[in-house]
Coordinates of C-alpha atoms and ligand atoms in Angstrom, one line a residue:
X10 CA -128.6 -216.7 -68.8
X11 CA -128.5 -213.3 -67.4
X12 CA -124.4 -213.7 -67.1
X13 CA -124.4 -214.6 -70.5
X14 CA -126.3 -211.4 -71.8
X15 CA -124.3 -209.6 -69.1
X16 CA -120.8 -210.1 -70.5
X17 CA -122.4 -209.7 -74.2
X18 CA -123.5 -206.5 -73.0
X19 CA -119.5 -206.1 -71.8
X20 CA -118.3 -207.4 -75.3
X21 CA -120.5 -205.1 -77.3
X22 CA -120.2 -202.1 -75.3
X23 CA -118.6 -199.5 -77.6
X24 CA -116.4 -198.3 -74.6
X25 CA -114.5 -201.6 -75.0
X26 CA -114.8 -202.0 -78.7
X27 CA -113.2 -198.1 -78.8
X28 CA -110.2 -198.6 -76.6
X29 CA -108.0 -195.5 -77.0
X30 CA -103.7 -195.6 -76.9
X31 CA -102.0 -196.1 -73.9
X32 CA -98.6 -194.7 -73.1
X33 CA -96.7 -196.5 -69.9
X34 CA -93.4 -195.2 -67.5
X35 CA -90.9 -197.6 -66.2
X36 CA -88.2 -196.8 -64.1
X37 CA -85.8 -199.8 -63.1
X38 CA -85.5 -202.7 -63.6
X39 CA -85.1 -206.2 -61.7
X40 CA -83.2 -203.5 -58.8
X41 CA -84.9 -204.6 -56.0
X42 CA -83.7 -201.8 -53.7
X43 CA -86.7 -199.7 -54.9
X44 CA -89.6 -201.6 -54.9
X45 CA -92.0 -198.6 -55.7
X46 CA -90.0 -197.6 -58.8
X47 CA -88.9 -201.4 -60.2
X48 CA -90.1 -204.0 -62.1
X49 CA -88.5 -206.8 -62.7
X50 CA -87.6 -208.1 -66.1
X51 CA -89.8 -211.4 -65.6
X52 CA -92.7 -209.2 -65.1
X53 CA -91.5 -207.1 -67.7
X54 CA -91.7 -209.9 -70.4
X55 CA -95.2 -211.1 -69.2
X56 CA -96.6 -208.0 -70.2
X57 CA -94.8 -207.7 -73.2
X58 CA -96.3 -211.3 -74.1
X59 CA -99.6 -210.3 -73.2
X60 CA -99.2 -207.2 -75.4
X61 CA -98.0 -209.9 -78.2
X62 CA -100.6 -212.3 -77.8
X63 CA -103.7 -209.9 -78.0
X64 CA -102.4 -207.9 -81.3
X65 CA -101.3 -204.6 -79.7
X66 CA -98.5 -202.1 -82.2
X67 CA -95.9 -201.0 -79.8
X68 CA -94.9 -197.8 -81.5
X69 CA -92.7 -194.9 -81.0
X70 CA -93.5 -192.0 -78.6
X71 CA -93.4 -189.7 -81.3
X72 CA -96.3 -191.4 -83.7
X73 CA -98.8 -190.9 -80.5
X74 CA -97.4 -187.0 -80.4
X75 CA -97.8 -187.0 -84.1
X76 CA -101.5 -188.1 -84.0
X77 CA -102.2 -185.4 -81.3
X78 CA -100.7 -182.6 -82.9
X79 CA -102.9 -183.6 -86.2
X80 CA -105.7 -183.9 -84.1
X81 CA -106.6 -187.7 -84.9
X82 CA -107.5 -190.7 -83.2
X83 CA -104.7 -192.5 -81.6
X84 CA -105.9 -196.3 -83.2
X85 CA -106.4 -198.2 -80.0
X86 CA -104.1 -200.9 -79.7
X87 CA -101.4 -198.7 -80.2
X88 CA -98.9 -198.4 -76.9
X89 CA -96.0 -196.3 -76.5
X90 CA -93.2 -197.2 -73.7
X91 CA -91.3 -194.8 -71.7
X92 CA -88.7 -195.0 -69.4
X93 CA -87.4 -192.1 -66.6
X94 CA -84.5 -190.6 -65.3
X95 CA -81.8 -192.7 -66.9
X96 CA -80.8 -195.4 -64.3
X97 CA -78.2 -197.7 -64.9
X98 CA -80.1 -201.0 -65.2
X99 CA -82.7 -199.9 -68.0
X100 CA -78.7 -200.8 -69.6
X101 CA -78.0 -203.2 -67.8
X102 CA -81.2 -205.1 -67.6
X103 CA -84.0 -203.6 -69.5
X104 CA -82.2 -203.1 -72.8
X105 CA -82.0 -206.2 -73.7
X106 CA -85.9 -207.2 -73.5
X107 CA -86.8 -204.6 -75.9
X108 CA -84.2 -205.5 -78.0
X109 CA -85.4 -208.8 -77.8
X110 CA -88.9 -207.9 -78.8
X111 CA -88.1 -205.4 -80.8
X112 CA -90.2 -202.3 -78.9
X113 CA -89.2 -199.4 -79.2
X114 CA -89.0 -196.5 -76.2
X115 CA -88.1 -193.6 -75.3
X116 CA -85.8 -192.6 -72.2
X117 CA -86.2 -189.2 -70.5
X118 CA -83.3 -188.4 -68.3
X119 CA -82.4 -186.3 -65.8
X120 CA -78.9 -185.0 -67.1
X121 CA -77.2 -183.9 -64.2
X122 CA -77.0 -187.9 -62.6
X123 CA -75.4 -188.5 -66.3
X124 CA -73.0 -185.4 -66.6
X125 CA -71.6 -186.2 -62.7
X126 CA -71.4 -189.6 -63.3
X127 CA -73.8 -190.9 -60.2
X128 CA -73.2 -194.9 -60.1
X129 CA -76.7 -195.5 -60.4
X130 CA -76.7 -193.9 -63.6
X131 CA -76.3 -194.0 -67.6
X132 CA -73.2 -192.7 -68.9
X133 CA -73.3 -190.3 -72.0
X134 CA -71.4 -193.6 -73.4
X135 CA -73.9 -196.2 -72.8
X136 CA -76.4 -193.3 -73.5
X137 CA -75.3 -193.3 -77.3
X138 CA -75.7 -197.3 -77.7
X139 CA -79.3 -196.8 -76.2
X140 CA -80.2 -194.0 -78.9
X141 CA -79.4 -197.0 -81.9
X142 CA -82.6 -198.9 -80.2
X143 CA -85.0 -195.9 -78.7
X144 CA -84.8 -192.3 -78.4
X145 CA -83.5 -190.1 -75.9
X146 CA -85.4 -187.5 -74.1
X147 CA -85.2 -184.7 -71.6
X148 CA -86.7 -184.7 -68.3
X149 CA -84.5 -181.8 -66.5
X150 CA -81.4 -181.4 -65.2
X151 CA -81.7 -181.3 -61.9
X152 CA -84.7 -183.5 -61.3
X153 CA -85.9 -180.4 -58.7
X154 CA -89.6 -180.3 -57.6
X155 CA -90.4 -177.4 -60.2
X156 CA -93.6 -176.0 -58.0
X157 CA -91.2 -174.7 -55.7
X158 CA -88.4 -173.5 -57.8
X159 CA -88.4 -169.8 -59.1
X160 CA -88.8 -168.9 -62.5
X161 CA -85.2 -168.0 -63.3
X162 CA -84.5 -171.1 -60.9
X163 CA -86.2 -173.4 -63.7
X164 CA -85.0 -172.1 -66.7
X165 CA -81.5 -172.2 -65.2
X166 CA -82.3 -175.5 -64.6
X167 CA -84.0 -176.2 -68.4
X168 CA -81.2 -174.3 -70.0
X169 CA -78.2 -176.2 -68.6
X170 CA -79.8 -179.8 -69.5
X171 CA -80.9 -179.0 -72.8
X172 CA -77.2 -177.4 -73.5
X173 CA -75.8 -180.4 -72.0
X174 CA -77.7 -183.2 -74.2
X175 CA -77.0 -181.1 -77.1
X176 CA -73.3 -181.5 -76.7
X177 CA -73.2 -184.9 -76.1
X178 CA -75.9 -186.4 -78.1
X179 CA -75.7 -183.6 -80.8
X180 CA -79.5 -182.8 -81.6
X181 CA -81.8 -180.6 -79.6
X182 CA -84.4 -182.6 -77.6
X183 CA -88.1 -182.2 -78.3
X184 CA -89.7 -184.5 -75.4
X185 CA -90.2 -183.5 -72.2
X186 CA -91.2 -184.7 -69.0
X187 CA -91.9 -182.9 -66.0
X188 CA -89.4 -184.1 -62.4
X189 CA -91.9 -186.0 -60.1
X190 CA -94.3 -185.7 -62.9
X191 CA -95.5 -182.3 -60.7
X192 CA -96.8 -178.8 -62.4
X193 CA -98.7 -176.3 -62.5
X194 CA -99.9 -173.8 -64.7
X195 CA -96.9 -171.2 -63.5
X196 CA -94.4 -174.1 -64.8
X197 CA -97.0 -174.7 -67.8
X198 CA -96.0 -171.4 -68.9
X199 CA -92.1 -171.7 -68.7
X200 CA -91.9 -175.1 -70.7
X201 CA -94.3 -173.0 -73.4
X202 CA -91.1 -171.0 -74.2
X203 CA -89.3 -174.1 -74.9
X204 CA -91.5 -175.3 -78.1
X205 CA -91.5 -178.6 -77.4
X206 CA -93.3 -181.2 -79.5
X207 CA -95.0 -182.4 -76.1
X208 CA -94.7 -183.0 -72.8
X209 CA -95.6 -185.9 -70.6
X210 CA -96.9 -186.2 -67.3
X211 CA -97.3 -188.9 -64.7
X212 CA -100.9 -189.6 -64.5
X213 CA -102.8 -192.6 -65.2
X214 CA -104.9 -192.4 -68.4
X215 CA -104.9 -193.3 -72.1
X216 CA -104.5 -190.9 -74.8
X217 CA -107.8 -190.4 -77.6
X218 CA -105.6 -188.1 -79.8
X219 CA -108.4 -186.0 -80.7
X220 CA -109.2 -184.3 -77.0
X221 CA -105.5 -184.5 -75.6
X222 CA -103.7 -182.0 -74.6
X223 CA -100.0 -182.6 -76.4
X224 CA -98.6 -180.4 -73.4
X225 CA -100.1 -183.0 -71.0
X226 CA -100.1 -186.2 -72.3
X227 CA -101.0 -188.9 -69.5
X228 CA -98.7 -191.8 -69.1
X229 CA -99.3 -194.9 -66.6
X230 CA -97.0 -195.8 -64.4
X231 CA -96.0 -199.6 -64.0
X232 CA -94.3 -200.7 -61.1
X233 CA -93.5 -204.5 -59.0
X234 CA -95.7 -207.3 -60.0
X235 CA -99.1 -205.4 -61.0
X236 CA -99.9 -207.5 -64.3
X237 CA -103.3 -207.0 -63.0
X238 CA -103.2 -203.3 -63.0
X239 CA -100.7 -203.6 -66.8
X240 CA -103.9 -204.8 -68.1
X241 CA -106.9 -202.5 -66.4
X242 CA -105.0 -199.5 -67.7
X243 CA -104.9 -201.1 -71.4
X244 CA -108.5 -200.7 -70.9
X245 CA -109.2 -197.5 -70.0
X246 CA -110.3 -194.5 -71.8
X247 CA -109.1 -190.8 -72.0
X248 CA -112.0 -188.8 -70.8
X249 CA -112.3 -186.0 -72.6
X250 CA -113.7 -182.5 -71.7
X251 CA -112.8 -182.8 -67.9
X252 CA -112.3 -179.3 -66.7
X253 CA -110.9 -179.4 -62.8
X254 CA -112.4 -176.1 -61.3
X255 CA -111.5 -176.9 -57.7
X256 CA -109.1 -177.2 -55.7
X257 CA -107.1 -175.6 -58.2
X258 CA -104.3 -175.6 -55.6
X259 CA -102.2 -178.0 -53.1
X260 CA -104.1 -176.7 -49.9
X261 CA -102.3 -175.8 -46.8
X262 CA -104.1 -177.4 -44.1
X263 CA -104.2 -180.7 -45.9
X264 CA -107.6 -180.8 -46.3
X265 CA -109.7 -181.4 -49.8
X266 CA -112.7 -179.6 -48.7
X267 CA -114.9 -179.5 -52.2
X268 CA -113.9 -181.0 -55.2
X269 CA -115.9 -179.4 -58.2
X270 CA -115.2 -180.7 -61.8
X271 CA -117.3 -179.5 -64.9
X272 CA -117.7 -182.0 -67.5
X273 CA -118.5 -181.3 -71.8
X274 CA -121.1 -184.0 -72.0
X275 CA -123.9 -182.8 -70.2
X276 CA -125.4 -186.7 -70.6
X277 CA -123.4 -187.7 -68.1
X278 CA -125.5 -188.6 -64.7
X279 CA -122.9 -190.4 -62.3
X280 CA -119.4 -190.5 -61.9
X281 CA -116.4 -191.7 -59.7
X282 CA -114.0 -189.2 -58.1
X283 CA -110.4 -190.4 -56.8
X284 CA -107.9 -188.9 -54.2
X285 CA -104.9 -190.3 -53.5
X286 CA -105.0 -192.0 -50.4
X287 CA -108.9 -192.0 -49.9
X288 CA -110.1 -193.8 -52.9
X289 CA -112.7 -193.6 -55.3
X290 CA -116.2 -192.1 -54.4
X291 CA -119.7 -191.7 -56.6
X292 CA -120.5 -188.9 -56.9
X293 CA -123.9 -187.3 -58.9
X294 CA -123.2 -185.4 -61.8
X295 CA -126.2 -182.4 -63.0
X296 CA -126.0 -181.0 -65.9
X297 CA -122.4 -181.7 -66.6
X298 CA -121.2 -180.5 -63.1
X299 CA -120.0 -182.1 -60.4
X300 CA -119.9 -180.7 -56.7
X301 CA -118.9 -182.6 -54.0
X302 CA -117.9 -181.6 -50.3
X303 CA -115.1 -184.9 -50.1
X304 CA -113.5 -183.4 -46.8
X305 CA -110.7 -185.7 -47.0
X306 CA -107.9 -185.0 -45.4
X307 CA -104.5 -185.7 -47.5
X308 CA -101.0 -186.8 -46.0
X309 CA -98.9 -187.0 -49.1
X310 CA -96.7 -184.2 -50.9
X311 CA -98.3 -184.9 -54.3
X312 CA -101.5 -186.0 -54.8
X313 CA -103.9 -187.1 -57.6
X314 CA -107.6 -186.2 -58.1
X315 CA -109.5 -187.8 -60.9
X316 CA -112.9 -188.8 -62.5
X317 CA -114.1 -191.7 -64.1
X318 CA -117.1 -192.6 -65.7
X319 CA -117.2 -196.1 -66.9
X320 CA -113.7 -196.9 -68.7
X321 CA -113.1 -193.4 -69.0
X322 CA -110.5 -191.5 -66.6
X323 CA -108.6 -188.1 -66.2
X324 CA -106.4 -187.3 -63.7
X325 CA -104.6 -184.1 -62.5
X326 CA -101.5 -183.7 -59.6
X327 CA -101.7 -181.3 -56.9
X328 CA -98.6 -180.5 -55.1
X329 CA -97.1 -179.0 -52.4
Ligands
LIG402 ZN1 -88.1 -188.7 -62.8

């Protein structure tokens, strides 16, 4: 009896019923050289069936930017799909499932692999018989790590792809998505100039629409056979009014000594903070703040800290 009331409690909870929209990143497809960047297109399909079966709209990037920028709820079984960097079997494998479904996406790519021709990649050929099915998008032309590239080093870089797309594809691009998904608030302040509609970043999350931020719009990355992740992400929440107050940046001894995170709803008693690598911990929050001496020592170049508290998650990427 008590597992009944339980999952009616589960059921009824309004953080279920009030799901927000969920934007997702692929990469390759059925290449099984890069198992941390591939799914395969049997995977693939089982997700799009489970997205069938359980009445979610698969709509265009653009509609989700369109809500944020009017400052409305996304409707929450809407889902966006993205694809990065432009490698040749999204054409030569991927394609053809979403044709088959008939989802639209959204490809960001990396120009320069396009523009040099790299075997790997798209050609500006192929590139035009993928923009009669999604949309095309800019995600740099280098695909540099832009924390460590000067100013005039990135806008180089910005300028060259954007002129690029422009002469092949003939329209100026108005997505953007940051190499690595890495930034900061010095690269923040470059892509302002450029007046995009919004740009995307790599973190897991969903989007509310009303508390985004439409130059940081999380996306969830879905990689090798995680159906089982595909679906916990479908469920989660953007939290909104998460300000990160420390550590603001990468730190040079590898070591997270104090995470401290300040949260708008001051109701808020208990949540869960992640770093890569280490995990998620509970931590107490007072009075909307949370202060916690983690100490956790961090081997990667990138890393992600987040909260959660219940089905409610931000993240945000520290790099090197
Ligand atoms: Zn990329």
């Amino acid at each position: 009896m008590t597992k009944v009331l339980f999952l009616l409690f589960l059921l009824l909870s309004p953080n279920l019923l009030l799901a927000d929209g969920h934007i997702f990143v692929y990469h390759r497809f059925d290449d099984n050289r890069y198992p941390t960047t591939n799914i395969s297109t049997k995977e693939l399909r089982k997700e799009f069936n489970y997205l069938k079966k359980h009445n979610y709209k698969i709509v265009p990037l653009i509609d989700i930017v369109n809500k944020i920028n009017s400052g409305e709820k996304v409707p929450s079984k809407w889902v966006a799909f993205s694809i990065d960097d432009g490698f040749k079997s999204f054409y030569t494998h991927g394609l053809s499932v979403f044709k088959e479904y008939n989802y639209p996406f959204t490809l960001f790519i990396a120009v320069k692999y396009t523009e040099k021709n790299y075997k790997d990649y798209v050609s500006w050929k192929q590139l035009k018989e993928i923009a009669k099915y999604g949309s095309v998008e800019f995600h740099s032309y280098g695909h540099g790590h832009y924390g460590q590239m000067t100013d005039e080093a990135i806008k180089k870089d910005m300028d060259k792809g954007l002129g690029l797309m422009k002469k092949h594809l003939n329209y100026d691009s108005s997505l953007f998505v940051y190499p690595y998904g890495e930034y900061d608030s010095r690269v923040e302040k470059i892509l302002d100039t450029y007046n995009f509609k919004a740009v995307f970043n790599q973190n897991i999350g969903a989007v509310n629409g009303t508390c985004s931020d439409v130059n940081d719009i999380d996306r969830s990355a879905v990689v090798g056979s995680n159906a089982h992740d595909f679906k916990l992400y479908l469920r989660f929440q953007e939290l909104c009014g998460v300000n990160f107050q420390q550590p603001k940046v990468y730190p040079k001894n590898k070591i997270i000594k104090t995470v401290e995170v300040t949260l708008n709803d001051k109701s808020i008693t208990s949540a869960d903070i992640f770093i890569s690598n280490n995990g998620w911990t509970k931590v107490k929050v007072n009075n909307g703040k949370i202060l916690w001496h983690a100490n956790k020592h961090i081997k990667l170049n990138r890393i992600k800290i987040g909260v959660k508290v219940k089905s409610k998650i931000k993240l945000m990427v520290l790099s090197k």
